């Protein structure tokens, strides 16, 4: 069936700089697909990533490999066969955690596969050795005595135990060598991780400065947004004012239209006004004449009043004189009466 993908994710791929063994070199310009593959035929696991037509990761997982999280979104592992260290930058901490858990699972599966392969090899070797010994013994069994047969049986058991002990010693030596290699790789990876930590510290300092600069930029943008909001509010007020002015213009246009309609009857009104003006001037002249007559009448009245007062004075004087004459007449009559009486 060949190789089958068992886990797939996306990440930015990096490789350690081979010259400095400290700095990371981007292997992809953007996030690419990173997959775990299982080879059923070989019973092995690989991590493979392809960027376009270029293979940027082809790493066979061994039990001695270790995946290390160096930050919340970045992890790395060393591949001694490829003589490099791979680094993956994820978009979230959850993706990094899932990849690390899968790496641990695949590494354990690779260890179990290696142990089973070694057990099969040892069993096959022991079986072939036992078959060879048994064949020799069968040839000699027809000529051996019972005591010799017992000694040979014990000897065969000792040979099997010795073979198993030798196999175990070889296995322990291999495991010891594997542990030594793993320890050396871990030491190298630790040193590389320490160098990476320093690099990440520098990058963190740069990012922090960049963050401060971006924060200042954000504050400036927020201030600009506030100004934009104020300008929008002013624009809204201006729009309302423009709408009001447009409404007033429409009203004025209606008034102008009415005035234009009225202007059509202005000549007639002008003629009527001229006629009324002439009538008004004639009325004013008549009024002026009447006022002159009134003033003349008032003068005549004043003169009449003056003559009446003068006549009243003369009449009063006349009446007083008349009263005096009457008194004299009465006195005369009384004198005549008295004279008549005396006679």
Coordinates of C-alpha atoms in Angstrom, one line a residue:
X1 CA 0.0 0.0 0.0
X2 CA 3.1 2.3 0.3
X3 CA 3.0 5.4 2.5
X4 CA -0.2 6.9 3.8
X5 CA -0.6 10.3 5.5
X6 CA -1.8 10.0 9.1
X7 CA -1.7 13.6 10.3
X8 CA -1.5 17.0 8.4
X9 CA -1.2 20.6 9.5
X10 CA 0.2 23.9 8.2
X11 CA 3.2 25.8 9.5
X12 CA 6.1 28.0 8.5
X13 CA 9.2 25.8 8.0
X14 CA 12.7 26.8 9.1
X15 CA 16.2 25.1 9.1
X16 CA 19.2 25.9 11.3
X17 CA 21.9 27.9 9.5
X18 CA 24.6 25.2 8.7
X19 CA 27.4 27.8 9.0
X20 CA 26.5 29.3 12.3
X21 CA 24.3 26.6 13.8
X22 CA 22.5 29.4 15.6
X23 CA 20.3 31.4 13.3
X24 CA 17.1 30.1 11.7
X25 CA 16.8 30.2 7.9
X26 CA 13.3 30.2 6.4
X27 CA 12.7 27.2 4.2
X28 CA 9.3 28.4 3.0
X29 CA 8.0 31.9 2.1
X30 CA 4.6 31.2 3.6
X31 CA 2.8 28.5 5.7
X32 CA 3.0 25.1 3.9
X33 CA 1.5 21.7 4.5
X34 CA 3.5 19.5 6.9
X35 CA 2.4 15.8 7.1
X36 CA 3.2 12.6 9.0
X37 CA 3.5 9.6 6.7
X38 CA 3.4 5.9 7.7
X39 CA 5.2 3.3 5.4
X40 CA 3.4 0.0 5.9
X41 CA 6.1 -2.0 4.0
X42 CA 9.0 -0.7 6.1
X43 CA 6.9 0.0 9.2
X44 CA 8.5 3.4 9.5
X45 CA 7.3 7.0 9.9
X46 CA 8.4 10.2 8.1
X47 CA 7.6 13.9 8.3
X48 CA 7.3 15.4 4.8
X49 CA 6.7 18.9 3.6
X50 CA 6.7 20.2 0.0
X51 CA 6.8 23.8 -1.1
X52 CA 5.7 23.8 -4.8
X53 CA 8.1 21.3 -6.4
X54 CA 10.7 21.5 -3.7
X55 CA 10.9 19.0 -0.8
X56 CA 11.9 21.1 2.3
X57 CA 11.3 18.4 4.9
X58 CA 12.0 14.6 4.5
X59 CA 12.8 13.4 8.1
X60 CA 12.5 9.8 9.2
X61 CA 11.3 9.5 12.8
X62 CA 13.5 7.4 15.1
X63 CA 13.0 6.6 18.8
X64 CA 15.9 8.8 19.7
X65 CA 14.4 12.0 18.3
X66 CA 12.8 14.6 20.5
X67 CA 10.5 17.4 19.6
X68 CA 11.1 20.5 21.8
X69 CA 8.7 23.5 22.2
X70 CA 10.8 26.6 22.4
X71 CA 7.8 29.1 22.5
X72 CA 4.0 29.1 22.5
X73 CA 3.9 28.7 18.7
X74 CA 7.3 27.3 17.7
X75 CA 8.9 23.9 18.0
X76 CA 12.0 22.1 16.7
X77 CA 13.7 18.7 16.3
X78 CA 17.1 17.5 15.3
X79 CA 17.6 15.0 12.4
X80 CA 21.1 13.4 12.5
X81 CA 20.6 11.7 9.2
X82 CA 19.8 15.0 7.4
X83 CA 22.5 16.7 9.6
X84 CA 20.2 19.6 10.4
X85 CA 17.6 20.9 12.8
X86 CA 14.1 21.6 11.6
X87 CA 11.8 24.4 13.1
X88 CA 8.1 24.9 12.7
X89 CA 6.2 28.1 13.4
X90 CA 2.4 27.6 13.9
X91 CA -0.4 30.1 13.8
X92 CA -1.7 28.9 17.2
X93 CA -0.5 27.1 20.4
X94 CA -3.2 24.4 19.8
X95 CA -1.7 23.4 16.5
X96 CA 1.8 23.2 18.1
X97 CA 0.4 21.0 20.9
X98 CA -1.3 18.6 18.5
X99 CA 1.9 18.3 16.4
X100 CA 4.0 17.7 19.5
X101 CA 1.6 15.0 20.7
X102 CA 1.6 13.3 17.3
X103 CA 5.4 13.4 17.3
X104 CA 5.5 11.7 20.7
X105 CA 3.0 9.1 19.5
X106 CA 4.9 8.4 16.3
X107 CA 8.3 8.2 18.1
X108 CA 6.8 5.6 20.5
X109 CA 5.4 3.6 17.5
X110 CA 8.9 3.7 15.9
X111 CA 10.5 2.5 19.1
X112 CA 8.0 -0.5 19.3
X113 CA 8.7 -1.3 15.7
X114 CA 12.4 -1.3 16.3
X115 CA 12.1 -3.6 19.3
X116 CA 9.9 -6.0 17.4
X117 CA 12.4 -6.1 14.6
X118 CA 15.3 -6.8 17.0
X119 CA 13.3 -9.6 18.7
X120 CA 12.5 -11.2 15.3
X121 CA 16.2 -11.0 14.4
X122 CA 17.3 -12.6 17.6
X123 CA 14.7 -15.4 17.5
X124 CA 15.7 -16.2 13.9
X125 CA 19.4 -16.4 14.9
X126 CA 18.8 -18.6 17.9
X127 CA 16.6 -20.9 15.9
X128 CA 19.2 -21.4 13.2
X129 CA 21.9 -22.1 15.8
X130 CA 19.8 -24.6 17.6
X131 CA 19.0 -26.4 14.3
X132 CA 22.7 -26.6 13.5
X133 CA 23.5 -28.1 16.8
X134 CA 20.6 -30.5 16.7
X135 CA 21.7 -31.8 13.3
X136 CA 25.2 -32.6 14.5
X137 CA 23.9 -34.3 17.6
X138 CA 21.5 -36.5 15.6
X139 CA 24.4 -37.8 13.5
X140 CA 26.3 -38.7 16.7
X141 CA 23.3 -39.9 18.7
X142 CA 23.4 -43.4 17.2
X143 CA 27.0 -43.9 18.4
X144 CA 26.8 -42.1 21.9
X145 CA 26.1 -43.7 25.3
X146 CA 23.3 -42.4 27.7
X147 CA 25.8 -40.5 29.8
X148 CA 27.3 -38.9 26.8
X149 CA 23.8 -38.0 25.6
X150 CA 23.0 -36.3 29.0
X151 CA 26.3 -34.4 28.9
X152 CA 25.6 -33.3 25.3
X153 CA 22.0 -32.2 26.4
X154 CA 23.5 -30.1 29.2
X155 CA 26.1 -28.7 26.8
X156 CA 23.4 -27.7 24.3
X157 CA 21.5 -25.9 27.1
X158 CA 24.7 -24.1 28.1
X159 CA 25.4 -23.2 24.5
X160 CA 21.8 -21.8 24.1
X161 CA 22.1 -19.8 27.3
X162 CA 25.5 -18.5 26.2
X163 CA 24.1 -17.5 22.8
X164 CA 21.2 -15.8 24.5
X165 CA 23.6 -14.0 26.9
X166 CA 25.8 -12.9 24.0
X167 CA 22.7 -11.6 22.2
X168 CA 21.6 -9.8 25.3
X169 CA 25.0 -8.3 25.7
X170 CA 25.0 -7.2 22.1
X171 CA 21.5 -5.7 22.6
X172 CA 22.6 -3.9 25.7
X173 CA 25.7 -2.6 23.9
X174 CA 23.5 -1.4 21.0
X175 CA 21.1 0.3 23.5
X176 CA 24.1 1.9 25.3
X177 CA 25.5 3.1 22.0
X178 CA 22.1 4.4 21.1
X179 CA 21.8 6.2 24.4
X180 CA 25.2 7.7 24.0
X181 CA 24.3 8.9 20.5
X182 CA 21.0 10.2 21.8
X183 CA 22.8 12.0 24.7
X184 CA 25.2 13.5 22.3
X185 CA 22.4 14.7 20.1
X186 CA 20.5 16.0 23.1
X187 CA 23.6 17.9 24.2
X188 CA 23.9 19.4 20.7
X189 CA 20.2 20.1 20.6
X190 CA 20.4 21.7 24.1
X191 CA 23.3 23.9 22.9
X192 CA 21.4 24.8 19.8
X193 CA 18.3 25.5 21.9
X194 CA 20.3 27.8 24.2
X195 CA 21.6 29.6 21.1
X196 CA 18.1 29.7 19.8
X197 CA 16.9 31.1 23.1
X198 CA 19.4 33.9 22.9
X199 CA 18.3 34.5 19.3
X200 CA 14.7 34.5 20.4
X201 CA 15.5 36.9 23.2
X202 CA 17.0 39.3 20.7
X203 CA 14.0 38.7 18.4
X204 CA 11.7 39.2 21.4
X205 CA 13.4 42.5 22.2
X206 CA 13.1 43.6 18.6
X207 CA 9.4 42.5 18.6
X208 CA 8.8 44.4 21.8
X209 CA 10.3 47.5 20.3
X210 CA 8.2 46.9 17.2
X211 CA 5.2 46.4 19.5
X212 CA 5.8 49.7 21.3
X213 CA 6.2 51.4 17.9
X214 CA 3.0 49.8 16.7
X215 CA 1.2 50.7 19.9
X216 CA 2.2 54.4 19.4
X217 CA 1.1 54.1 15.8
X218 CA -2.2 52.6 16.9
X219 CA -2.7 55.5 19.3
X220 CA -2.0 57.9 16.5
X221 CA -4.4 56.1 14.3
X222 CA -7.0 56.1 17.1
X223 CA -6.5 59.9 17.4
X224 CA -6.9 60.2 13.7
X225 CA -10.0 58.1 13.9
X226 CA -11.4 60.4 16.5
X227 CA -10.6 63.4 14.2
X228 CA -12.3 61.5 11.4
X229 CA -15.3 60.8 13.6
X230 CA -15.5 64.5 14.5
X231 CA -15.1 65.4 10.8
X232 CA -17.9 62.9 10.0
X233 CA -20.1 64.5 12.6
X234 CA -19.3 67.9 11.1
X235 CA -20.1 66.5 7.7
X236 CA -23.4 65.1 9.0
X237 CA -24.2 68.6 10.4
X238 CA -23.2 70.2 7.1
X239 CA -25.4 67.7 5.2
X240 CA -28.3 68.6 7.4
X241 CA -27.6 72.3 6.9
X242 CA -27.3 71.7 3.1
X243 CA -30.6 69.8 3.2
X244 CA -32.2 72.7 5.1
X245 CA -30.7 75.2 2.6
X246 CA -31.9 73.1 -0.3
X247 CA -35.4 73.1 1.2
X248 CA -35.2 76.9 1.6
X249 CA -34.0 77.2 -2.0
X250 CA -36.9 75.1 -3.1
X251 CA -39.2 77.4 -1.1
X252 CA -37.6 80.4 -2.6
X253 CA -37.9 78.9 -6.1
X254 CA -41.6 78.4 -5.4
X255 CA -41.9 82.0 -4.3
X256 CA -39.9 83.2 -7.3
X257 CA -42.3 81.2 -9.5
X258 CA -45.2 82.8 -7.8
X259 CA -43.6 86.2 -8.3
X260 CA -43.0 85.5 -11.9
X261 CA -46.6 84.6 -12.3
X262 CA -47.5 87.8 -10.5
X263 CA -45.0 89.8 -12.7
X264 CA -47.2 88.9 -15.6
X265 CA -50.0 91.1 -14.2
X266 CA -47.7 93.9 -13.1
X267 CA -48.3 96.0 -16.3
X268 CA -52.1 95.9 -15.6
X269 CA -51.4 96.7 -12.0
X270 CA -49.1 99.5 -13.0
X271 CA -51.8 101.0 -15.2
X272 CA -54.3 100.7 -12.4
X273 CA -51.7 102.2 -10.0
X274 CA -51.3 105.2 -12.4
X275 CA -55.0 105.6 -12.6
X276 CA -55.3 105.4 -8.8
X277 CA -52.4 107.8 -8.5
X278 CA -54.2 110.3 -10.7
X279 CA -57.3 109.9 -8.7
X280 CA -55.3 110.3 -5.5
X281 CA -53.6 113.5 -6.8
X282 CA -57.1 114.8 -7.8
X283 CA -58.4 113.9 -4.4
X284 CA -55.4 115.6 -2.8
X285 CA -56.0 118.7 -4.8
X286 CA -59.6 118.6 -3.8
X287 CA -58.6 118.0 -0.2
X288 CA -56.2 120.9 -0.4
X289 CA -58.9 123.2 -1.8
X290 CA -61.2 121.9 1.0
X291 CA -58.5 122.6 3.5
X292 CA -58.1 126.1 2.1
X293 CA -61.8 126.6 2.4
X294 CA -61.8 125.2 5.9
X295 CA -59.1 127.6 6.9
X296 CA -61.0 130.4 5.3
X297 CA -64.1 129.4 7.1
X298 CA -62.2 129.2 10.3
X299 CA -60.9 132.7 9.7
X300 CA -64.4 133.9 9.0
X301 CA -65.6 132.1 12.1
X302 CA -62.9 133.8 14.2
X303 CA -63.8 137.2 12.7
X304 CA -67.4 136.5 13.4
X305 CA -66.7 135.5 16.9
X306 CA -64.6 138.6 17.3
X307 CA -67.4 140.8 15.9
X308 CA -69.9 138.9 18.2
X309 CA -67.7 139.6 21.2
X310 CA -67.4 143.3 20.1
X311 CA -71.2 143.5 19.5
X312 CA -71.9 141.9 22.9
X313 CA -69.7 144.6 24.5
X314 CA -71.4 147.3 22.6
X315 CA -74.8 145.7 23.4
X316 CA -73.9 145.5 27.1
X317 CA -72.8 149.1 27.1
X318 CA -76.0 150.0 25.3
X319 CA -78.0 148.0 27.8
X320 CA -76.3 149.6 30.7
X321 CA -77.0 153.1 29.2
X322 CA -80.5 152.0 28.5
X323 CA -80.9 150.8 32.0
X324 CA -79.6 154.2 33.1
X325 CA -82.1 155.9 30.9
X326 CA -84.9 153.7 32.2
X327 CA -83.9 154.4 35.7
X328 CA -83.9 158.1 34.8
X329 CA -87.3 157.6 33.2
X330 CA -88.6 156.0 36.3
X331 CA -87.2 158.7 38.4
X332 CA -88.8 161.2 36.1
X333 CA -92.1 159.4 36.3
X334 CA -91.9 159.3 40.0
X335 CA -91.1 163.0 40.0
X336 CA -94.1 163.7 37.8
X337 CA -96.3 161.6 40.0
X338 CA -95.0 163.4 43.1
X339 CA -95.6 166.8 41.4
X340 CA -99.1 165.7 40.5
X341 CA -99.8 164.7 44.0
X342 CA -98.5 167.9 45.3
X343 CA -100.7 169.9 43.0

